[in-house]
Coordinates of C-alpha atoms in Angstrom, one line a residue:
X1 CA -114.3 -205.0 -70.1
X2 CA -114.1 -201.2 -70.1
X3 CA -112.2 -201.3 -73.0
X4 CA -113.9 -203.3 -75.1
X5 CA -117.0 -201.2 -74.5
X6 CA -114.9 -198.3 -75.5
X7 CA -113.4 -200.2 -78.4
X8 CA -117.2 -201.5 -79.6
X9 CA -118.5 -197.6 -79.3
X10 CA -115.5 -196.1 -81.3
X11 CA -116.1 -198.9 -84.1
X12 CA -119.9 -197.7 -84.6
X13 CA -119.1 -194.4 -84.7
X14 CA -115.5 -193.9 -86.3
X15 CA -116.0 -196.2 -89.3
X16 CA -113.2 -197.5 -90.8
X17 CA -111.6 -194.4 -91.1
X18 CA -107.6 -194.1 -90.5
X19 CA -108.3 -191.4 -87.8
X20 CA -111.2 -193.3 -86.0
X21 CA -108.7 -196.6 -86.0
X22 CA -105.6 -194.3 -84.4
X23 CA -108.2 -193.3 -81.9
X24 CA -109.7 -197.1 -81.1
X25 CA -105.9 -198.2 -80.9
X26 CA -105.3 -195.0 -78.3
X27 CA -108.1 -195.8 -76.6
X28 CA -107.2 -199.0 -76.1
X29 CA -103.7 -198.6 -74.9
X30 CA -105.1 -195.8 -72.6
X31 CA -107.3 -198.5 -71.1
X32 CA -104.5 -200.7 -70.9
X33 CA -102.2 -198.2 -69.2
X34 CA -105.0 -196.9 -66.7
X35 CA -105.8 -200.9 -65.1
X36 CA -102.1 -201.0 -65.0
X37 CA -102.3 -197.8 -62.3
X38 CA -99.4 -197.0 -65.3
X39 CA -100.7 -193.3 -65.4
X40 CA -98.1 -191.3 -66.9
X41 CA -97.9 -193.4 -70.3
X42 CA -102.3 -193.3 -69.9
X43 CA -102.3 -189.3 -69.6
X44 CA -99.4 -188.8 -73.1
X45 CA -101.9 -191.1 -74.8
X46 CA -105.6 -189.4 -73.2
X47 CA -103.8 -185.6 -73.6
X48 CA -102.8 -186.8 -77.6
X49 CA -106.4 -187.9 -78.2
X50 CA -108.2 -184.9 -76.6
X51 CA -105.8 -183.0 -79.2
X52 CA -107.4 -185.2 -82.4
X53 CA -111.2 -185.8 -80.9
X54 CA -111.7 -182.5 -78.6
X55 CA -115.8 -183.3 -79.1
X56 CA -115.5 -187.3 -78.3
X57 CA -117.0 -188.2 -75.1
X58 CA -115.1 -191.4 -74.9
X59 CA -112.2 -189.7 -74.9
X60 CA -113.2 -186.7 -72.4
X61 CA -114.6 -189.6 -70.3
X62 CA -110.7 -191.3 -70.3
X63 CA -109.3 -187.7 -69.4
X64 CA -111.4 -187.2 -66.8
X65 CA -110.4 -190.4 -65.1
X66 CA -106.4 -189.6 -65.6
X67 CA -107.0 -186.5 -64.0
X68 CA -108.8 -188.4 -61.0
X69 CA -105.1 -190.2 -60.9
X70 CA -103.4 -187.7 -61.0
X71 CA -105.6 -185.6 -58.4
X72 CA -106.9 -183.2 -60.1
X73 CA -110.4 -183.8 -58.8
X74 CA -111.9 -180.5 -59.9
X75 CA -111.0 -180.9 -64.0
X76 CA -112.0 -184.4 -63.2
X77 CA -115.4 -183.9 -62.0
X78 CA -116.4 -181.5 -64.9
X79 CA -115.2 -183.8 -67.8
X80 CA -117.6 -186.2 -65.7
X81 CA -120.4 -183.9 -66.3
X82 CA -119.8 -182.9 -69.6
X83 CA -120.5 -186.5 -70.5
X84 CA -123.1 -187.5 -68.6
X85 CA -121.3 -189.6 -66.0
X86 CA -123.1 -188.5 -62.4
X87 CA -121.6 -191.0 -60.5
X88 CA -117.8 -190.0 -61.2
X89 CA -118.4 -187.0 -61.0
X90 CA -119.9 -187.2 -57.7
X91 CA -117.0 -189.1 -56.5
X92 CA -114.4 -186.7 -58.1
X93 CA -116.4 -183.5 -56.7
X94 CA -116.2 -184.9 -53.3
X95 CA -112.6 -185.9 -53.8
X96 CA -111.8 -182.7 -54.2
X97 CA -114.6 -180.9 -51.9
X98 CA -112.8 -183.4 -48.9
X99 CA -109.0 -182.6 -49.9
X100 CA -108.9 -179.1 -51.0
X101 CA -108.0 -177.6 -48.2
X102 CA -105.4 -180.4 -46.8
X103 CA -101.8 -179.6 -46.2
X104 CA -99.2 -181.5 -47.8
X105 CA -95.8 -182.6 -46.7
X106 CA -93.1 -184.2 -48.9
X107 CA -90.5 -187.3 -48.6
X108 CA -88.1 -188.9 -51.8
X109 CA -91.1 -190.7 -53.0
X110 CA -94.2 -189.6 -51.2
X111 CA -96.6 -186.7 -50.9
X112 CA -98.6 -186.9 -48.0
X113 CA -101.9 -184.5 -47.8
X114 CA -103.8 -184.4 -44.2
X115 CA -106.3 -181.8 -43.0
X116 CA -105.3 -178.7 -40.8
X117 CA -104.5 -178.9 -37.1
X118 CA -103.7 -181.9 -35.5
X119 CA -103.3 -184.3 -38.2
X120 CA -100.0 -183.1 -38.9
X121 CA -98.7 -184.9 -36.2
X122 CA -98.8 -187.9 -38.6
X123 CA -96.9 -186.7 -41.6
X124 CA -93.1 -187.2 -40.2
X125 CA -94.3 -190.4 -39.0
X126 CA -96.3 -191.5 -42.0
X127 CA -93.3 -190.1 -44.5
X128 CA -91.1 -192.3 -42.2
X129 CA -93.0 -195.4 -42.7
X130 CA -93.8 -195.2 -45.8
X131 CA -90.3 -194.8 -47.0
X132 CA -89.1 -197.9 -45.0
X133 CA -92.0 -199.8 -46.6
X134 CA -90.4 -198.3 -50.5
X135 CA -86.9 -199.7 -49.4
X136 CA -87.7 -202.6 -47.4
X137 CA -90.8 -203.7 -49.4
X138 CA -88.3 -203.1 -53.0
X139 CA -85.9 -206.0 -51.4
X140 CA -88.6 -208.5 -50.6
X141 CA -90.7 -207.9 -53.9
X142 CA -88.0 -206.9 -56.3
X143 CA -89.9 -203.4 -57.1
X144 CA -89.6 -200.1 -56.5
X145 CA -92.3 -197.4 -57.8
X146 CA -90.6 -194.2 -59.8
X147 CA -91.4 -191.3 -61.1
X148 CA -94.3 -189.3 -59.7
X149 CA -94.8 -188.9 -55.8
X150 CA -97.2 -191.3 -54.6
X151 CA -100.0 -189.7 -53.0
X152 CA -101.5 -190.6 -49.4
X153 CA -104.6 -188.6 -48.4
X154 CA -105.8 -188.3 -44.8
X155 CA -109.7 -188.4 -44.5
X156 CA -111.1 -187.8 -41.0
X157 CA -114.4 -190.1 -40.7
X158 CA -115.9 -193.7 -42.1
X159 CA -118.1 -191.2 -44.1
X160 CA -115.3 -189.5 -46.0
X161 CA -114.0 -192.8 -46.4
X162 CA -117.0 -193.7 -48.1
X163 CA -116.9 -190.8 -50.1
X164 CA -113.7 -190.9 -51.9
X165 CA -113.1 -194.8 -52.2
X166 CA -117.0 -195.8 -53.7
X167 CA -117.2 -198.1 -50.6
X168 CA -120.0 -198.2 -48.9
X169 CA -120.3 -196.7 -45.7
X170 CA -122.1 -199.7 -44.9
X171 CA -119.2 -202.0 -45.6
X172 CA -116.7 -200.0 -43.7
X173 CA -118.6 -200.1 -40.7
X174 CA -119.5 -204.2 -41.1
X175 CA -115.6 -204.9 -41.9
X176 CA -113.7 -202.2 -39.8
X177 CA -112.4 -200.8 -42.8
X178 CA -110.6 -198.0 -42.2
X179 CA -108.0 -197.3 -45.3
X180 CA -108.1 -198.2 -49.1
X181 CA -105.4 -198.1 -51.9
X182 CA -107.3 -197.1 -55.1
X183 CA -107.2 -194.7 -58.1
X184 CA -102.8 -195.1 -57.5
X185 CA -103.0 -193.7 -54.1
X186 CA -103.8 -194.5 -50.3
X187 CA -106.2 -193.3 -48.9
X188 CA -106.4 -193.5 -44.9
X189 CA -108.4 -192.7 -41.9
X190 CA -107.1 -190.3 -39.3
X191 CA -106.6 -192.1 -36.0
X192 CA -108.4 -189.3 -34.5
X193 CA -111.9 -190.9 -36.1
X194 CA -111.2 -193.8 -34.0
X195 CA -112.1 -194.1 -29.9
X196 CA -108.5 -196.4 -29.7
X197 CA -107.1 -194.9 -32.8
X198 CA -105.3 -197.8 -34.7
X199 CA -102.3 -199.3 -36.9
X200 CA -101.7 -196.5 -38.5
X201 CA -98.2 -196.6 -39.4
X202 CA -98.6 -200.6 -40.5
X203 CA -102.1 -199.7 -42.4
X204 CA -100.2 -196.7 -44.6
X205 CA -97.1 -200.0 -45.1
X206 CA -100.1 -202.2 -46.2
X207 CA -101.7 -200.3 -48.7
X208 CA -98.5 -199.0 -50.2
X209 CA -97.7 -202.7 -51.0
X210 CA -101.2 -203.0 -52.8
X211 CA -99.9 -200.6 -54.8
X212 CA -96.8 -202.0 -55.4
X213 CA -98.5 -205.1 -56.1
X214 CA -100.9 -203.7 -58.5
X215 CA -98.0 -202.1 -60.7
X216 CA -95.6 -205.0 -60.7
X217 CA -98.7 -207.9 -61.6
X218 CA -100.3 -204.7 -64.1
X219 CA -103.2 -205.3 -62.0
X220 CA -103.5 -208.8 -62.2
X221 CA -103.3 -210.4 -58.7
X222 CA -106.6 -211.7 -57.4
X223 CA -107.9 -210.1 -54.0
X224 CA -107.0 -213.3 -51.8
X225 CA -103.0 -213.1 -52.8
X226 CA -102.9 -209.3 -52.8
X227 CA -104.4 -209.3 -49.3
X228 CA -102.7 -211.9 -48.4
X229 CA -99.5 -210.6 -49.6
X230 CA -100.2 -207.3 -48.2
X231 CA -100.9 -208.6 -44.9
X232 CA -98.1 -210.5 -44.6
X233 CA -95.4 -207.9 -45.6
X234 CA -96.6 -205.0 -43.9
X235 CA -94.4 -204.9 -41.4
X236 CA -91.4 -205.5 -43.2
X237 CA -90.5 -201.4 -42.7
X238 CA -90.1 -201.7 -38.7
X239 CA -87.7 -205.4 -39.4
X240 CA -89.3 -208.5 -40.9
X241 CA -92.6 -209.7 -42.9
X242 CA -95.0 -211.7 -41.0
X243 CA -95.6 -210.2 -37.9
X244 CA -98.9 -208.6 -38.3
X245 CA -101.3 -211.8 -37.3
X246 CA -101.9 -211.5 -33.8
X247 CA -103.2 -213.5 -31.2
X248 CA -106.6 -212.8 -31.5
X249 CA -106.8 -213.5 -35.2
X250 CA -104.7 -216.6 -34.8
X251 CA -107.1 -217.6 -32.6
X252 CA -109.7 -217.2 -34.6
X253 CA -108.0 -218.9 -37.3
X254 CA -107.7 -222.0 -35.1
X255 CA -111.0 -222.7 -34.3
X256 CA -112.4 -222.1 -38.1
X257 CA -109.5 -225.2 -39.0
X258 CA -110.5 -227.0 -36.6
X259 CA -114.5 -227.0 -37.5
X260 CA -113.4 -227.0 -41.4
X261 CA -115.1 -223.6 -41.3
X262 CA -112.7 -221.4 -43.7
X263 CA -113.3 -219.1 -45.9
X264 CA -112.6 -219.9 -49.8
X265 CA -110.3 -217.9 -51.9
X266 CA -113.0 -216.7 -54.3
X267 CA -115.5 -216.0 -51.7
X268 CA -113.2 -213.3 -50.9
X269 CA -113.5 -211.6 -54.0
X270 CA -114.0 -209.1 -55.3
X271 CA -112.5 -207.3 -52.0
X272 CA -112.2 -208.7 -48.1
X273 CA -114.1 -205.4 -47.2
X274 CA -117.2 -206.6 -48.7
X275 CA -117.8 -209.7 -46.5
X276 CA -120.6 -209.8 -44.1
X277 CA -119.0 -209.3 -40.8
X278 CA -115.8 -207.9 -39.1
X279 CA -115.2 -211.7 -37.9
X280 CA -115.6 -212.7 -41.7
X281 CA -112.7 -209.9 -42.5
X282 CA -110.4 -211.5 -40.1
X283 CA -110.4 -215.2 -40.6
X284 CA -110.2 -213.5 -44.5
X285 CA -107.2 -212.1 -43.5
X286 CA -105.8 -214.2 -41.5
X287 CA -106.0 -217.1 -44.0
X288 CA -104.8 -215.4 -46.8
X289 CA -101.4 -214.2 -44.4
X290 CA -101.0 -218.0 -44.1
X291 CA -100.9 -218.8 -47.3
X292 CA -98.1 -216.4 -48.6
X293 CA -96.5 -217.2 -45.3
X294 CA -96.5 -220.6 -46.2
X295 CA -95.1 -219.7 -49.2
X296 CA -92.4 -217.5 -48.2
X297 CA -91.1 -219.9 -45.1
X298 CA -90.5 -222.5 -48.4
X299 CA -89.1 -219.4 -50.8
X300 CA -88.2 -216.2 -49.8
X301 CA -88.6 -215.4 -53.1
X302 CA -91.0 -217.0 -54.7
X303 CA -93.4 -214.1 -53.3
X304 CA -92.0 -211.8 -55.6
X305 CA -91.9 -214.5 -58.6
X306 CA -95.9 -214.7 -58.0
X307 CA -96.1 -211.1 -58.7
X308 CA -93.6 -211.9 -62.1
X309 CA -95.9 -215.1 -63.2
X310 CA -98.7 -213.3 -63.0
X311 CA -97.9 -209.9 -64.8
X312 CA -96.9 -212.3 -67.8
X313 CA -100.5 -213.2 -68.1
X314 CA -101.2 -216.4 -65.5
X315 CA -104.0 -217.1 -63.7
X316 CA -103.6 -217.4 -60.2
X317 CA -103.5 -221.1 -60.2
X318 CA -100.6 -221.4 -62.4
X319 CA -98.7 -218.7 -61.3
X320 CA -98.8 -220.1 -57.8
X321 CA -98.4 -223.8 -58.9
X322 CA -95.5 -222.3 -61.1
X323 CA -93.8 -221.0 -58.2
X324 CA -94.9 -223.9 -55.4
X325 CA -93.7 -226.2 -58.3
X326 CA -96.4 -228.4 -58.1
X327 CA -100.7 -228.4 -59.2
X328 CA -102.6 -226.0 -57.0
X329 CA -104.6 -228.5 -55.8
X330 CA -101.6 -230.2 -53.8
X331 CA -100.5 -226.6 -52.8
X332 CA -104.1 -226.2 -51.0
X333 CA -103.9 -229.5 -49.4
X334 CA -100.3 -228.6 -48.0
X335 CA -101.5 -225.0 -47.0
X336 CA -104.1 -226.6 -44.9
X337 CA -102.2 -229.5 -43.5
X338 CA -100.0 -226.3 -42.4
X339 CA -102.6 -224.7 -40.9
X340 CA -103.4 -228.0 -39.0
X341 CA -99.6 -228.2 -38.0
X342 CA -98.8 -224.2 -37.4
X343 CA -97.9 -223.3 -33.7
X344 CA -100.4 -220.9 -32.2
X345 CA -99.6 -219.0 -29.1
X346 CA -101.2 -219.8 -25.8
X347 CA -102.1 -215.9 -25.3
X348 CA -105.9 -215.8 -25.0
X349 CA -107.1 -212.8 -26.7
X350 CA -110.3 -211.7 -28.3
X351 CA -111.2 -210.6 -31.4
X352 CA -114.2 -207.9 -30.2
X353 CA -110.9 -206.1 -28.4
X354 CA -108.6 -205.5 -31.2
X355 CA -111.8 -204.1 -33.6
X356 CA -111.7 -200.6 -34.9
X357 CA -114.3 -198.7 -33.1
X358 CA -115.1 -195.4 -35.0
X359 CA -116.2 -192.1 -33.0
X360 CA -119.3 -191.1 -35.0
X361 CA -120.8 -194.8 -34.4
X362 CA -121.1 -193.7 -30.4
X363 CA -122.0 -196.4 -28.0
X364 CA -123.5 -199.9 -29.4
X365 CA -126.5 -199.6 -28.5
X366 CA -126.9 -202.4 -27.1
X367 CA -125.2 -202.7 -23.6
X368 CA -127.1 -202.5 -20.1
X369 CA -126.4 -199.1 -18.6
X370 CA -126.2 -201.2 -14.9
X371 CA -123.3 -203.2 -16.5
X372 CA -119.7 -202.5 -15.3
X373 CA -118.3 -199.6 -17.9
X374 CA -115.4 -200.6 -19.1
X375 CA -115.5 -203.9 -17.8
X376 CA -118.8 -205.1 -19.3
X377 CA -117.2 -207.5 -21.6
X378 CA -115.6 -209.7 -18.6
X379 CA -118.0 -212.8 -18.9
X380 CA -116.6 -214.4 -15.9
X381 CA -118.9 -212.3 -13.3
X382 CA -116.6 -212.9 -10.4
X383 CA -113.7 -211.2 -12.3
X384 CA -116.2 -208.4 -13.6
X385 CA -117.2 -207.8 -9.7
X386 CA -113.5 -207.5 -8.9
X387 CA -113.0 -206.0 -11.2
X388 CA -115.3 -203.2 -10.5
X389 CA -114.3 -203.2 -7.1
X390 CA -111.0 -202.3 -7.7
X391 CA -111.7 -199.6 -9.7
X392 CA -113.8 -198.0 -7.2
X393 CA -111.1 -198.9 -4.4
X394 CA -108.7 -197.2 -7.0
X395 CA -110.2 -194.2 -7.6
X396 CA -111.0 -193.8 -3.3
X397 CA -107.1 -193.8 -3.3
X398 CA -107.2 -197.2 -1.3
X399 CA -104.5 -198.4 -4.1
X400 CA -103.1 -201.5 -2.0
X401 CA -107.0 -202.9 -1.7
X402 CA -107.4 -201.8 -5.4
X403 CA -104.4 -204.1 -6.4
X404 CA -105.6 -207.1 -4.3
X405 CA -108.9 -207.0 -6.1
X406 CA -107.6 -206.4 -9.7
X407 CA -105.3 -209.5 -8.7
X408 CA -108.4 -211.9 -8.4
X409 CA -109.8 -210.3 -11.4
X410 CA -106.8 -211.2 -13.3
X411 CA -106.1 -214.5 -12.0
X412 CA -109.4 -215.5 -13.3
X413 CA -109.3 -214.4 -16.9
X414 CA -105.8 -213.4 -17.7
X415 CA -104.2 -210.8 -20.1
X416 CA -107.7 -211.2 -22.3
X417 CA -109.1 -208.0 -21.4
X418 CA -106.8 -204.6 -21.8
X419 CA -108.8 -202.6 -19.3
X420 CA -108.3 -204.7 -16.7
X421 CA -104.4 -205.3 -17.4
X422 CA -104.1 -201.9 -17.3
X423 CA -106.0 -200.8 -14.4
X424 CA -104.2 -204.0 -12.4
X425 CA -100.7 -202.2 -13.9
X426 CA -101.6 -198.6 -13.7
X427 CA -102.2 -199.2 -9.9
X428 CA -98.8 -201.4 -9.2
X429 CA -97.4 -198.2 -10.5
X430 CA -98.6 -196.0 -8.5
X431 CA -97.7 -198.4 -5.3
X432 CA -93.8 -197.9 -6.5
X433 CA -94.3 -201.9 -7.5
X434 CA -92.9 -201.0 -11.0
X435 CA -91.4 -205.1 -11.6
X436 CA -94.8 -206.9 -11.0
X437 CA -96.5 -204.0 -12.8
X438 CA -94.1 -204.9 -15.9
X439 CA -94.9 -208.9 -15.6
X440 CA -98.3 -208.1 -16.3
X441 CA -97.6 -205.7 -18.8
X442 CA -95.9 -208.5 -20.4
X443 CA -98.5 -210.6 -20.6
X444 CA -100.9 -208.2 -22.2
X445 CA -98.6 -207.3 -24.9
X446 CA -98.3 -211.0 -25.4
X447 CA -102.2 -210.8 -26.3
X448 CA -102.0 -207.4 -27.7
X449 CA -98.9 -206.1 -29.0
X450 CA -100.3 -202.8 -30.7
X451 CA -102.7 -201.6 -27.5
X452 CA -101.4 -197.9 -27.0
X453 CA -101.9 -197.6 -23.2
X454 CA -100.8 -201.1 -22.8
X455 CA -97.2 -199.8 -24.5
X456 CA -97.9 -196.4 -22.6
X457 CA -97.9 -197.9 -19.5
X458 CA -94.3 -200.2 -20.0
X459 CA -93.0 -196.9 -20.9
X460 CA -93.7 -195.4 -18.0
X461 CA -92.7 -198.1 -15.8
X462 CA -89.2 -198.4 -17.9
X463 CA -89.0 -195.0 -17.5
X464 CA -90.1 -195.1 -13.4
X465 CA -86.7 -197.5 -13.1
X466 CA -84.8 -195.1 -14.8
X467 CA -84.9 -196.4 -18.5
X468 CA -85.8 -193.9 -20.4
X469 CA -84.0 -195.3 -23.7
X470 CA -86.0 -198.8 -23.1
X471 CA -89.0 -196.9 -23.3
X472 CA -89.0 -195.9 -26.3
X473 CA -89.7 -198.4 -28.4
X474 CA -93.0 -198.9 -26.1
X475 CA -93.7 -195.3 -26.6
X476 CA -93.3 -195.2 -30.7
X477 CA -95.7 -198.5 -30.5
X478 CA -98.1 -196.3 -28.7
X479 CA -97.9 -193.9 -31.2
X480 CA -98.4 -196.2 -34.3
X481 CA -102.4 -196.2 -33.0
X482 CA -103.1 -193.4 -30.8
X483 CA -100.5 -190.3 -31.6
X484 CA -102.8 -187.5 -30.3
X485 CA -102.1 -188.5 -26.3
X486 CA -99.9 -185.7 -24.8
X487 CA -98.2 -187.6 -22.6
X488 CA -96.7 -189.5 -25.6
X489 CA -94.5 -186.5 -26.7
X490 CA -93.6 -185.4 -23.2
X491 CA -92.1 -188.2 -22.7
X492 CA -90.3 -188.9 -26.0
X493 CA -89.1 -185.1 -25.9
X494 CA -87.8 -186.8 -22.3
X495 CA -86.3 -189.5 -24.5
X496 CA -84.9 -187.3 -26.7
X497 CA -83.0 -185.2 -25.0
X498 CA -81.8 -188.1 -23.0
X499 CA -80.4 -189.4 -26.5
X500 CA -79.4 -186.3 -27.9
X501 CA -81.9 -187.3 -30.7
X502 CA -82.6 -183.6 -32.2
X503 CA -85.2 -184.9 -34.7
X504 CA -87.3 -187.1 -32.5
X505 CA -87.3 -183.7 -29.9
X506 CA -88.4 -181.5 -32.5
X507 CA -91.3 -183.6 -33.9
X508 CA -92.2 -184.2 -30.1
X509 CA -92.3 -180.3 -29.4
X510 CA -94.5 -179.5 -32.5
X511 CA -96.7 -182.1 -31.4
X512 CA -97.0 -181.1 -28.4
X513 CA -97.9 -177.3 -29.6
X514 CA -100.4 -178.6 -32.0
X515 CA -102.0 -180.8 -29.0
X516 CA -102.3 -177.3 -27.3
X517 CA -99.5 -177.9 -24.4
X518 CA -96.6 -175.9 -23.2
X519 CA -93.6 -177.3 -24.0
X520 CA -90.8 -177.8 -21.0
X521 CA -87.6 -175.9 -20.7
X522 CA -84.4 -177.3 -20.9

C-alpha cells in the first residue's frame, strides 16, 4: 500500500520524464526491499536516489526509514521532520533518546545493546541463545540470516516498550507483552522491569525466529502462522521445538475446545498483542502452537516449506493446503479433531501464576489488605489458613509445625500455587528432609517448569546431597527469568569450579560484582 501511494505521488509530480520514471521504479524496489526487512539492497537504492532527487520528500521520507533499520535513530528522526512526518520522528527520537547511551556486546551474528549496570548480566547469556537459535533454528527452517549483525536492544520498562515498538502501552499491559521483533531487530524487556522477571532467554529465541520468518516468507506470513511458528520453535536452541506450551496454557486450551470457544485465525490479526485480554493472548498462542505442531508431528519439514510457499506469492490457505496436501478446510477440521484427541497433562496450573507482572504497575489494586499476602490467590480457604499458619510457624522457627501445616495446605490444592510449593520445600530443607523437599519440587516444576525459585530451590537441594553438577541445569533455568538473584552466581561459580568450567566462573564472578557482592576466594 505504501508503495503505491509513493508510486501514485511520484507520477503527479515527475511526469513522464525518463528521470521521474528511474525514480518511481527506485522507489518502488526500495519499498519492495524495506517490507522484505531486506535492508541492505533498500539503503543502495534509497542512498542512489537521494543522489538524483536530494529535494524529494518521498525519497528523504524512504531514507529516513532505512536509517531507522539500520539504527541510526538520530539521522532518522530529522529526515522525519524535514518532511513533515511527527509521528516517525517521534518514534525515531525516542529510539534513539532510550538507546544512546546503551552498551553493546558482540557474537558471530548478533549485536546486543543493553543499558549500563546490571543489565549486562544478560549479554553472555542472550549472545548464547541467540546464537543456538541462528544454528538450531537454520536446520529446522532451512535459513540462516547474513550479512549485517542483527540488532537486539534492551529497554527497561512497558513504557519504553511502548516507545520504541508504536504499541500501545495499553496493549502491553492487557496482553503481557513484554518483547517485539520490528524494524529488523528485537526489541526486549529487561527482566529487572518485571516482579518474577521472565523467559528471557526463550523470548530473545522467539523473536529472532519472527525475523527469520519475515526474511525467508519476504514478509508474507500472516500473524496466526508466524506466531504460531514462533511459538513453537523457540526452544529449539536449549534441544527440541515444541516445548514452550505449558500446563497452564494447555489447560486453558482444553477448556476453550471443549466449549467450542477458540479463537479464529483472522481474529488474531493484525498481531496476538492486540487482543483484549492476557487470557485472549494465551489461548492465541497456544492454538496457533498447535497448529504448526500439528503440522510438524506429520512433516518435519513442511514447516520450513510453508515459509517457501508463501515467499513465492501464496496465500496462507494454499501454501498450507500445499504443504498438508489437502484443502484448508480439511486441514482445520483435522487440526481440531487433534485438539480434541491431544494428551494434556494432569498438572493443575493456573494461568494468573505464569502472567508477566511489570514493576511500575505496583499492586492490583484490587486485593483486600486482611487477605493472606502471598497466599491470597488459594481459593480453597482451608488451604489458605494453613497456609498462613505455616508461614507464621515458619518464620517463629517452629519449622517441624510449619511443615505439618504446609502439608495440609498442599494436600488440598496441589503444585497449583508456587508460593506454597515453595514455602512447603523451602522448610523440608531447612529440616535436612532434602528427598521429600525434591518430591514436591517435582511436582511444581511439573505445573511450572520456568518458576525461578521453584528451579532455585532443586538446586539447592541437589546441591544440599552433594550434587552440585545436577544443579545446574535447575540453576541456568532460574536464570532464564530472574538473573539478577545473587545466590544464582554463588552458586554456579560453586558449579563452576566444581567442573573446571572457566567460562561459566567468570560470567558468575562479574555478575556477582555488578550485583554489588564480594566474590569468594578460592
Amino acid at each position: 500500500m505504501r508503495a503505491a501511494l509513493v508510486v501514485a505521488g511520484l507520477i503527479s509530480l515527475g511526469g513522464a520524464t525518463h528521470a521521474g520514471a528511474r525514480a518511481i521504479a527506485g522507489l518502488a524496489e526500495a519499498e519492495e526491499a524495506l517490507s522484505a526487512w531486506d535492508v541492505p539492497r533498500a539503503a543502495v537504492v534509497a542512498e542512489r536516489l537521494v543522489s538524483e532527487r536530494p529535494d524529494d520528500p518521498r525519497v528523504l521520507h524512504l531514507l529516513g526509514r532505512v536509517r531507522h533499520y539500520q539504527g541510526r535513530y538520530a539521522e532518522a528522526a530529522e529526515l522525519f521532520r524535514r518532511v513533515g512526518d511527527e509521528d516517525l520522528a517521534r518514534l525515531a527520537a525516542d529510539t534513539h533518546e532510550i538507546t544512546k547511551n546503551h552498551q553493546r556486546q558482540e557474537s558471530e551474528h548478533f549485536v546486543f545493546l543493553y543499558p549500563p549496570g546490571k543489565d549486562e548480566i544478560l549479554a553472555p547469556w542472550a549472545l548464547e541463545t541467540l546464537e543456538a537459535a541462528w544454528e538450531r533454528v537454520g536446520e529446522l527452517l532451512g535459513y540462516r540470516p547474513e550479512g549485517e549483525k542483527i540488532r537486539v536492544e534492551v529497554v527497561q520498562s512497558a513504557e519504553e516498550l511502548a516507545r520504541v515498538s508504536t504499541l500501545s502501552l495499553e496493549a502491553i499491559r492487557n496482553t503481557g507483552t513484554i518483547a517485539v521483533c520490528k524494524f529488523d531487530k528485537l526489541m526486549v524487556t529487561s527482566p529487572r522491569a518485571l516482579l518474577r522477571g521472565y523467559d528471557w532467554r526463550d523470548t530473545l529465541s522467539h523473536e529472532y525466529i519472527h525475523l527469520v520468518i519475515t526474511r525467508k516468507s519476504r514478509n508474507r506470513t500472516p500473524i496466526w502462522l508466524h506466531e504460531g511458528i514462533a511459538k513453537f520453535m523457540e526452544t529449539a536452541w536449549r534441544g527440541r521445538p515444541g516445548l514452550a506450551l505449558h500446563a497452564a496454557s494447555q489447560t486453558l486450551l482444553q477448556n476453550a475446545v471443549e466449549k467450542d470457544r477458540l479463537i479464529t485465525f483472522d481474529a488474531m490479526h493484525p498481531s496476538i498483542a492486540l487482543l483484549p485480554t492476557a487470557e485472549d493472548a494465551a489461548l492465541a498462542f497456544a492454538e496457533v502452537f498447535t497448529a504448526v505442531e500439528f503440522l510438524y508431528e506429520r512433516d518435519e519439514g513442511s514447516v520450513a516449506r510453508l515459509l517457501e510457499e508463501l515467499a513465492a506469492g501464496r496465500s496462507d490457505r494454499e501454501a498450507v493446503a500445499a504443504v498438508f496436501g489437502r484443502p484448508f478446510p480439511i486441514f482445520e477440521a483435522e487440526w481440531r479433531r487433534h485438539l480434541r484427541q491431544r494428551d494434556y497433562p494432569d498438572a493443575v496450573a493456573s494461568l494468573e501464576e505464569t502472567r508477566p507482572r511489570f514493576r511500575e504497575d505496583g499492586a492490583t489494586g484490587d486485593q483486600d489488605p486482611t487477605e493472606l499476602s502471598e497466599f491470597r490467590h488459594i481459593s480453597d480457604a482451608e488451604a489458605r489458613r494453613n497456609a498462613h499458619l505455616g508461614e507464621l510457624l515458619r518464620a517463629r522457627g517452629k519449622l517441624a509445625a510449619a511443615a505439618a501445616k504446609f502439608e495440609r495446605a498442599f494436600e488440598r490444592v496441589g503444585a497449583r500455587h508456587p508460593s506454597l510449593s515453595n514455602k512447603y520445600a523451602m522448610t523440608l530443607l531447612a529440616l535436612e528432609e532434602t528427598e521429600r523437599a525434591i518430591r514436591i519440587l517435582e511436582k511444581a516444576l511439573a505445573a511450572y517448569p520456568d518458576h525461578a525459585l521453584t528451579n532455585l530451590n532443586m538446586a539447592r537441594a541437589q546441591m544440599q546431597k552433594g550434587n552440585a553438577s545436577r544443579a545446574r541445569p535447575f540453576l541456568e533455568s532460574s536464570l532464564s527469568v530472574n538473573p539478577f538473584d545473587p545466590e544464582l552466581f554463588y552458586r554456579l561459580l560453586a558449579v563452576a569450579r566444581e567442573d573446571g568450567d572457566e567460562v561459566l566462573a567468570a560470567r558468575s564472578r562479574r555478575a556477582i560484582e555488578l550485583l554489588g557482592g564480594r566474590v569468594p576466594e578460592e
